Short mmCIF file of C-alpha atoms in Angstrom, two decimals:
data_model
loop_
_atom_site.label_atom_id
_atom_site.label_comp_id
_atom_site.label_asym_id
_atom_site.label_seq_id
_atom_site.Cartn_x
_atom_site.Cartn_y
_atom_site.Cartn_z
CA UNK A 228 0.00 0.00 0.00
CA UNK A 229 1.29 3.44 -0.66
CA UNK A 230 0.76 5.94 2.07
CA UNK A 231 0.84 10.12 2.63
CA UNK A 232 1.62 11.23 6.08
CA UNK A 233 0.18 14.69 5.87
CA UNK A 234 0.68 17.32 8.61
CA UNK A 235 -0.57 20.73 8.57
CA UNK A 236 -0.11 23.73 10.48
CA UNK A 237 -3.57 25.96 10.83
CA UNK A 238 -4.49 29.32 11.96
CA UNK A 239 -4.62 29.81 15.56
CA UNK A 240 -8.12 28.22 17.10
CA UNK A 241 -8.93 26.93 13.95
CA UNK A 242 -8.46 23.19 14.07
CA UNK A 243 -11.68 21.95 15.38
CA UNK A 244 -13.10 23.55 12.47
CA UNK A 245 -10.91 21.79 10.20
CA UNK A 246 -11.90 18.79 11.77
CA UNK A 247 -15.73 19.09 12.11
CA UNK A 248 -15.55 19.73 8.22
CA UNK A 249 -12.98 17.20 7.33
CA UNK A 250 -15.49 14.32 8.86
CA UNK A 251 -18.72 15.64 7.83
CA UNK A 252 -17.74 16.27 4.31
CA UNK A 253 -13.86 14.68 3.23
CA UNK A 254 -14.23 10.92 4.53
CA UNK A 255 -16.89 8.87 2.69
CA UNK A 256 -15.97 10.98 -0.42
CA UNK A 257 -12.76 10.10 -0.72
CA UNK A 258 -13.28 6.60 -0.14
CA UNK A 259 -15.72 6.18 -2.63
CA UNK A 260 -12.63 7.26 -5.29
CA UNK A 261 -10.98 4.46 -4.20
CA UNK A 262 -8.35 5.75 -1.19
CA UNK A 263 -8.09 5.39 2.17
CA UNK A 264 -8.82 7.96 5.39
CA UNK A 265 -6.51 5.41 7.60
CA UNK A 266 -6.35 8.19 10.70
CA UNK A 267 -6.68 11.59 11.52
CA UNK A 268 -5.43 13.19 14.57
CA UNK A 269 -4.95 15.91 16.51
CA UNK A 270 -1.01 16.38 17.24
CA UNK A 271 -1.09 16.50 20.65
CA UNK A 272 0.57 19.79 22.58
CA UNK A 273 0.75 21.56 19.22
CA UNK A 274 -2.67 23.17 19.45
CA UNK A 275 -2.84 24.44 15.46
CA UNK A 276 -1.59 20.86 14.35
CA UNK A 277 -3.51 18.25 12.11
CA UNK A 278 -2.18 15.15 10.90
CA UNK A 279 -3.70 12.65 8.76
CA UNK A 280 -2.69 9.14 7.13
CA UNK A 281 -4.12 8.69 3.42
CA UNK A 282 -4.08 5.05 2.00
CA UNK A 283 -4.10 3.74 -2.02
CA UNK A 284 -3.56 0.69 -3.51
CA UNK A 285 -0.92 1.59 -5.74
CA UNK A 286 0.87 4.69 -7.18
CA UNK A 287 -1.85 4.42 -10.39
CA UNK A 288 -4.48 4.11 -8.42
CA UNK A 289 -3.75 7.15 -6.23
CA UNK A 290 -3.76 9.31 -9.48
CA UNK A 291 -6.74 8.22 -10.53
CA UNK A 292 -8.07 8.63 -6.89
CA UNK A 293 -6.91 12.07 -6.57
CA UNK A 294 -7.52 13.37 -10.02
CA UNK A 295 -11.49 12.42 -9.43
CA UNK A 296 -11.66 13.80 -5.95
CA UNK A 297 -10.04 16.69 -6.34
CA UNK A 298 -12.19 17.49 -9.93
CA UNK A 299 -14.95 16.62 -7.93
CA UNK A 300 -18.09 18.52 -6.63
CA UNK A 301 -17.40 17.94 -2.80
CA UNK A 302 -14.25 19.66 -2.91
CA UNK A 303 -15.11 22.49 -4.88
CA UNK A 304 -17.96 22.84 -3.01
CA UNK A 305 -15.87 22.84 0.31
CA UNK A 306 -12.47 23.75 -0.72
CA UNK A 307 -12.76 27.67 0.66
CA UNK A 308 -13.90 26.85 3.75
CA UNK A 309 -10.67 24.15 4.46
CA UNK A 310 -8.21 26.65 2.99
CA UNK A 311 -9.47 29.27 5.39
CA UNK A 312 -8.07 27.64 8.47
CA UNK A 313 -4.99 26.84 7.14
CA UNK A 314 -1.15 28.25 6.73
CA UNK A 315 0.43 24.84 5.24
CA UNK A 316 -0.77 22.36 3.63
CA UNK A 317 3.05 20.68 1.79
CA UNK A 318 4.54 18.83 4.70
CA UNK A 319 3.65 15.73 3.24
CA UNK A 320 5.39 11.96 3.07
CA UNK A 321 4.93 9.79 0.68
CA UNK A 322 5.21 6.25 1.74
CA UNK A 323 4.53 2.71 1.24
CA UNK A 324 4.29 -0.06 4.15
CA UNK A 325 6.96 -2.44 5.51
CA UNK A 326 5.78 -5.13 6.81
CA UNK A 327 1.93 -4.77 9.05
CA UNK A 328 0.36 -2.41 8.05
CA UNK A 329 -1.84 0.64 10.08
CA UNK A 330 -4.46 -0.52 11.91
CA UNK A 331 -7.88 0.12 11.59
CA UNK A 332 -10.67 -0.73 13.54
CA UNK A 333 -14.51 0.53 12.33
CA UNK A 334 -15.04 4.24 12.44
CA UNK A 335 -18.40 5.68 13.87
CA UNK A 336 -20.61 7.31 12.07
CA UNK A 337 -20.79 10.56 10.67
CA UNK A 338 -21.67 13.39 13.68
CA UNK A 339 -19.95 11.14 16.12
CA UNK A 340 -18.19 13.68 18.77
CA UNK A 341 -16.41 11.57 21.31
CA UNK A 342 -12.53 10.25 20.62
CA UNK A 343 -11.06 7.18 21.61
CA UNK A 344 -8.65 7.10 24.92
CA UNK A 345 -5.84 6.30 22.60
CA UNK A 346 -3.00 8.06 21.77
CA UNK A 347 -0.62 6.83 18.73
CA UNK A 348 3.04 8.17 18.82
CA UNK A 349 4.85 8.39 15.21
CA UNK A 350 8.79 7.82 14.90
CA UNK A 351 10.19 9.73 11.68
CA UNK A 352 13.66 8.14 11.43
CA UNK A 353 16.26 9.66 8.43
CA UNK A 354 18.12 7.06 7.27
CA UNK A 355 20.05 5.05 4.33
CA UNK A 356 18.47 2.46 2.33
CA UNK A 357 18.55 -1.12 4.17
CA UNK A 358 17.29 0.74 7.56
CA UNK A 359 13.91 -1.28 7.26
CA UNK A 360 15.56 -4.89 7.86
CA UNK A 361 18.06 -3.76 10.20
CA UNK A 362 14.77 -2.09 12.34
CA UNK A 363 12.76 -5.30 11.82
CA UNK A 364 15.99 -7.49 13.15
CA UNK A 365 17.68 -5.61 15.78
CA UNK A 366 15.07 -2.67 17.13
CA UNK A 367 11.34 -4.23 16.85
CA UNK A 368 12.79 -7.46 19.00
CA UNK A 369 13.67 -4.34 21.61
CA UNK A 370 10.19 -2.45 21.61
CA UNK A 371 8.43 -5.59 21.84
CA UNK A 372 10.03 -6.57 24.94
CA UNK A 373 9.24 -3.06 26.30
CA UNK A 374 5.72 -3.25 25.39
CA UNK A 375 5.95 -0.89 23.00
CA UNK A 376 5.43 -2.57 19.81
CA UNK A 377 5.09 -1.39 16.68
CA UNK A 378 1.80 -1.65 14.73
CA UNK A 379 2.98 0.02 11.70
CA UNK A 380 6.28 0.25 9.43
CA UNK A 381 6.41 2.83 6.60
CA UNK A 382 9.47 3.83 4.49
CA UNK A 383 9.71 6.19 1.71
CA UNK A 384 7.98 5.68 -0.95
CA UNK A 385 10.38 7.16 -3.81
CA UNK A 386 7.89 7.06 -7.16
CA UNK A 387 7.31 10.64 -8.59
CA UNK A 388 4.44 12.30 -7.95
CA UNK A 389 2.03 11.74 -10.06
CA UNK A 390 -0.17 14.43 -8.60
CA UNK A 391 2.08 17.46 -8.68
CA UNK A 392 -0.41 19.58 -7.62
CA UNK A 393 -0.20 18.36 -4.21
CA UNK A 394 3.61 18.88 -2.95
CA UNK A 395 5.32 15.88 -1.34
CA UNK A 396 8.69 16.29 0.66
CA UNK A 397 11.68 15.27 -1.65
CA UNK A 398 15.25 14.56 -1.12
CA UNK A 399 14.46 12.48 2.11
CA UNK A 400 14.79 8.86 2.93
CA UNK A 401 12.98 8.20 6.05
CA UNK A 402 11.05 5.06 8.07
CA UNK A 403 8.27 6.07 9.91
CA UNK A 404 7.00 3.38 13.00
CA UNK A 405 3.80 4.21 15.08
CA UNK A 406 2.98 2.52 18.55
CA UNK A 407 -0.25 3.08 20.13
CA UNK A 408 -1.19 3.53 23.87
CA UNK A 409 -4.50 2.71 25.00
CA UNK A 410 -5.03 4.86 27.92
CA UNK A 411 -3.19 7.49 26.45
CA UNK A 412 -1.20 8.00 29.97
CA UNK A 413 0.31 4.90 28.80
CA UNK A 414 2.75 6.57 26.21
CA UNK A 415 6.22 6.33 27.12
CA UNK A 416 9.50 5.82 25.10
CA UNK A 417 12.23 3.05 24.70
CA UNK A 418 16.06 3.77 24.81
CA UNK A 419 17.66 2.14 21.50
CA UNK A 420 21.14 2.84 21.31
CA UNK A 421 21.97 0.56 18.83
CA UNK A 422 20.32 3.42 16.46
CA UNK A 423 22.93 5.63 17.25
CA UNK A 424 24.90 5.29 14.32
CA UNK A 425 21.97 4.60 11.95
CA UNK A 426 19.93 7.77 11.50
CA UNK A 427 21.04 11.16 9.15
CA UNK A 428 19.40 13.57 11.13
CA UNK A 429 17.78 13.99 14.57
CA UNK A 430 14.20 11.57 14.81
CA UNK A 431 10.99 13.22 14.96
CA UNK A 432 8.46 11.62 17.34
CA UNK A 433 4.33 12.71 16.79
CA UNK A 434 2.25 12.23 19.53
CA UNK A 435 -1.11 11.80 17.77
CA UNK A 436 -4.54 11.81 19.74
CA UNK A 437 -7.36 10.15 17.38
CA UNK A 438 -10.31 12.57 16.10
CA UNK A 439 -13.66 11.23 16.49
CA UNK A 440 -13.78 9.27 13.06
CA UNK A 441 -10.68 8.45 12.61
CA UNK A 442 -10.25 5.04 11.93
CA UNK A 443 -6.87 4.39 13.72
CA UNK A 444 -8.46 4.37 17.58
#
């Protein structure tokens, strides 16, 4: 499966809008193009945050996908409104799994309010090619035994975009893992040293608190 990571920064007290919007009018649609709304969250202590996880079949498929929502009456007809409450919309990964991929579980129905106790927390890792075996020999082993497993493995996807008018981040190699805590108070991370001489850059960790209908609870 091929997978966007999309974060984006919003105007200040703006987010719930985003979100009220985004599930009322953005998740059936899309599906019905033939992608995937795996989760949508709320970055959590980073108040004008959203992040999402978008899921295709293939890199074909998520032209197609894109090209007919996109051209499509539902965003037109909402596409002023979800610009309003944002300032970027381009920090974007594109990815395909590794391995299990996201969960999902069934999402409630539309005008559902309440969000699940979880919390999920998203490792970025920069890295060289051949990081995803070494993770899946020498670091899952280590989480596991923490209790920290991971229940998702993503690594650059490095196609070209075949939907330009939507800006991906280039120029990175990166594997992405995401553990989930259910009660959120649960969250907690694992020393790895062993990654000390595996990563380009400093990790980024996301701790991502579920929306009402996202699908990742």
């Amino acid at each position: 499966m091929i997978y966007e990571l999309r974060q984006y920064t919003l105007l200040p007290g703006r987010r719930d809008t985003l979100i009220e919007l985004f599930e009322r009018e953005f998740v059936e649609t899309q599906e019905a193009v033939g992608m995937r709304v795996t989760g949508t969250f709320r970055v959590q202590d980073a108040p004008d945050r959203f992040a999402w996880l978008r899921a295709y079949p293939s890199m074909p498929a998520r032209k197609d996908a894109l090209e007919a929502f996109y051209g499509g009456p539902v965003w037109r007809a909402n596409r002023d409104a979800a610009n309003a409450t944002m300032i970027d919309s381009d920090d974007v990964l594109l990815l395909h799994s590794v391995g299990a991929e996201p969960p999902a579980w069934e999402r409630p129905p539309a005008g559902a309010t309440e969000p699940p106790p979880s919390l999920y927390a998203a490792t970025i890792y920069h890295v060289e090619d051949g990081f995803s075996a070494f993770f899946a020999r020498e670091v899952a082993p280590v989480l596991a035994e923490a209790g920290v497993p991971p229940v998702a493995c993503l690594e650059t996807e490095h196609s070209e975009n075949n939907f330009p008018r939507l800006p991906i981040r280039t120029g990175e190699n990166v594997f992405v893992w995401f553990a989930r805590f259910d009660p959120a108070g649960e969250e907690r991370e694992v020393d790895l040293p062993m990654l000390k001489e595996r990563l380009t850059a400093a990790p980024e960790r996301l701790l991502l608190r579920p929306t009402a209908r996202s699908a990742m609870r």
